[in-house]
């Protein structure tokens, strides 16, 4: 997939290789950071450009930029956040014990080298964050894997902003997974095989003969791959993509991931245990930029409306499936797109309210300095990560205030 503005300069197209790649990469990232900044300061905010930046090569470049862009993709006013969740919500909450067990098992989702005491603080915040959303929306039902989404938001945006984002995702992108039953989840999974069939009938027939089903992809979808990927950068890159895209995009990514491993699958044994084991283990060097590019193209070739027609006859076999044969997430996406397009930039929103300064990210009064920081953090990948992880040792709330 061609990145945002890729046709404007030849230099960007040459970024992946060739002599002087470091200099060209720096220039490309600076240019993208400038475009993102311009989109954020438009009135109304140019959300379409932000979406293009999140989808295109490199995504949103750095954690600081994500903290500015992710809320805009979800139509969240960072100057009107929910109150900081506290432990009071834990009393008599029916999901507390399950949330507690899941969070305690989530050690691998935190940065390597983080002190146990600091991780413990973040895990307590994670529990409060999840219970706040469930308490605010009693129609939602917790599922195992929800905490994997929550921890990514917590580590990126901090407790208050992360809670606001989790609340919006729960009522939109993740809504299908939060029913009392798994009917809608099965409905989302039902898109997987038709997508594979349209692209590769041979692979589709092989998978049917193996009787592997779709269960191997369940954790991919309900955690946005956060549970199955060990590299936090890979998780963030996919979150950039999913936050900027249609709610059914993760299942398209699952289909594309299987398609990209077609040769590997067809060379193996055609039985359920062998195929399930192969597909469940994502290679550590999997090319995620290629995955995102091809998923984007796959979605355009086979939009959900076409797949709905293909799977409608199967759903008519069951009354319960027929009643729940639509995606709440997909149905609500258009309204979210429309409302997001009317957002005011942060400098306008700041003038409308005067919240305590310790609750919100500080605004730089020097635009050139901000762009310089963005360019440096976007270009110095390893160095920026080291700074981020150091700050995380003090907690995401402090990290949010650093910028």
Steps between C-alpha positions, in 0.01 A plus 500: 500500500628841411553727796345843547639743247733238355457631148622849585868423532721226370706515813231339713464206263871425544491489878512120544844455344791645307782731592432778745191322630541649848488855367200427277321323786551802724359729233202271434413472868532873552270565208243257634521654847437842347196372309360347818556824692327701228204259505473528879498880491243536220158626604322265481768237549593323175414152627521346153868596474558359848341172392718489191808563712406221741447252218793593276855370538649565842166580662501777758877489550524555877315470828466875538326527164274209588392678819392793281344309211331195656247717690410683179441170319249414774346848533624548857539845651819479708382798703184321611618163625322271747613520863797296603373149576549382857475176696151582630350336190643164602251443780244238401573533128411165338801504267761607754645156573534408132656837415739461793615155383547614141698810600724302734588271209588792273867545599630451146294795376714747695843627387795273565708616793218687671530477878248267661372779725433731205332223304280427801385863507412486132314173545289657774423788262411248232244335727343836587497600134312188390249508785424867435395423143292199605333701776426792265348264243314216674381371163858395425633160606866444579688242297844350554732695274336837562785576739750454215342793318480703820868457589611627158295815551625541857867474403453742212260762632494472879211424732246775430542533125540123467173451689318741268637318195410159640147621566457614139652183357271290719188664359626501141789289363487232771126505560431172317724314746323637808162329469388245760545226238754443222248517214629832366859390550427194289339730245821702473705181469270383222659755266835321516448200273303685228784751474755222462276324246475812283877542490615135491247220440780242534598623847135523601437139394809383688383672819153350466642151456719546806193600705709765676210743523555862604577465870873556442420863415273572798769646726631706209168678461386551859839634617597675175799263495628640830490160669695314230776749411800546729636810327319806633597701190314249282194527722506880482535495123192281468308721744581802282345312210195365681411827673498675162301230322166323483424284809512181292855572383660258754323203338622618160851508649451145626399383152793682342742352750385151408521584129858624542590160649322301231809316376598406854150370572467298180836330557387370839274216605131547428363429846353720769780474763779572250327795330378649829848483652656658191256789473493567875873573502567828323864523383697763697627655176159527337488808268232712664532796265430264211211348697344843556543603137347179367221501757406851390480380140309186598236710676457716192463198270252319724306747716286364785178558305607240242594246765166551673322375189727197478444390860130591535369156398712329765358721773142428399548144627483622859237734643738627770774559246255680274396734778862584575626495143618857490797677649423774753858618459465536124158664529630768737817574307344745257364717782844503661656609171251784462541628854880476478501726196357788707772513768664824598879512543645480848601866515132592454375241746753623754349847486153361569591333829754561774574161662771444759837502327606166652218315324585579140796486264685829499487692174827621355494871426775459243370328187845468348629338816208254499567402139868457577420270791256302287756466223771383736280252686364365173848456354695362792301183549718324756587817687138609516403159632764521771367839609144369497584192704691708754202729537268203533688396810347806661151418366298602192349805670843656530583395145188681379604818676851487360361607163 
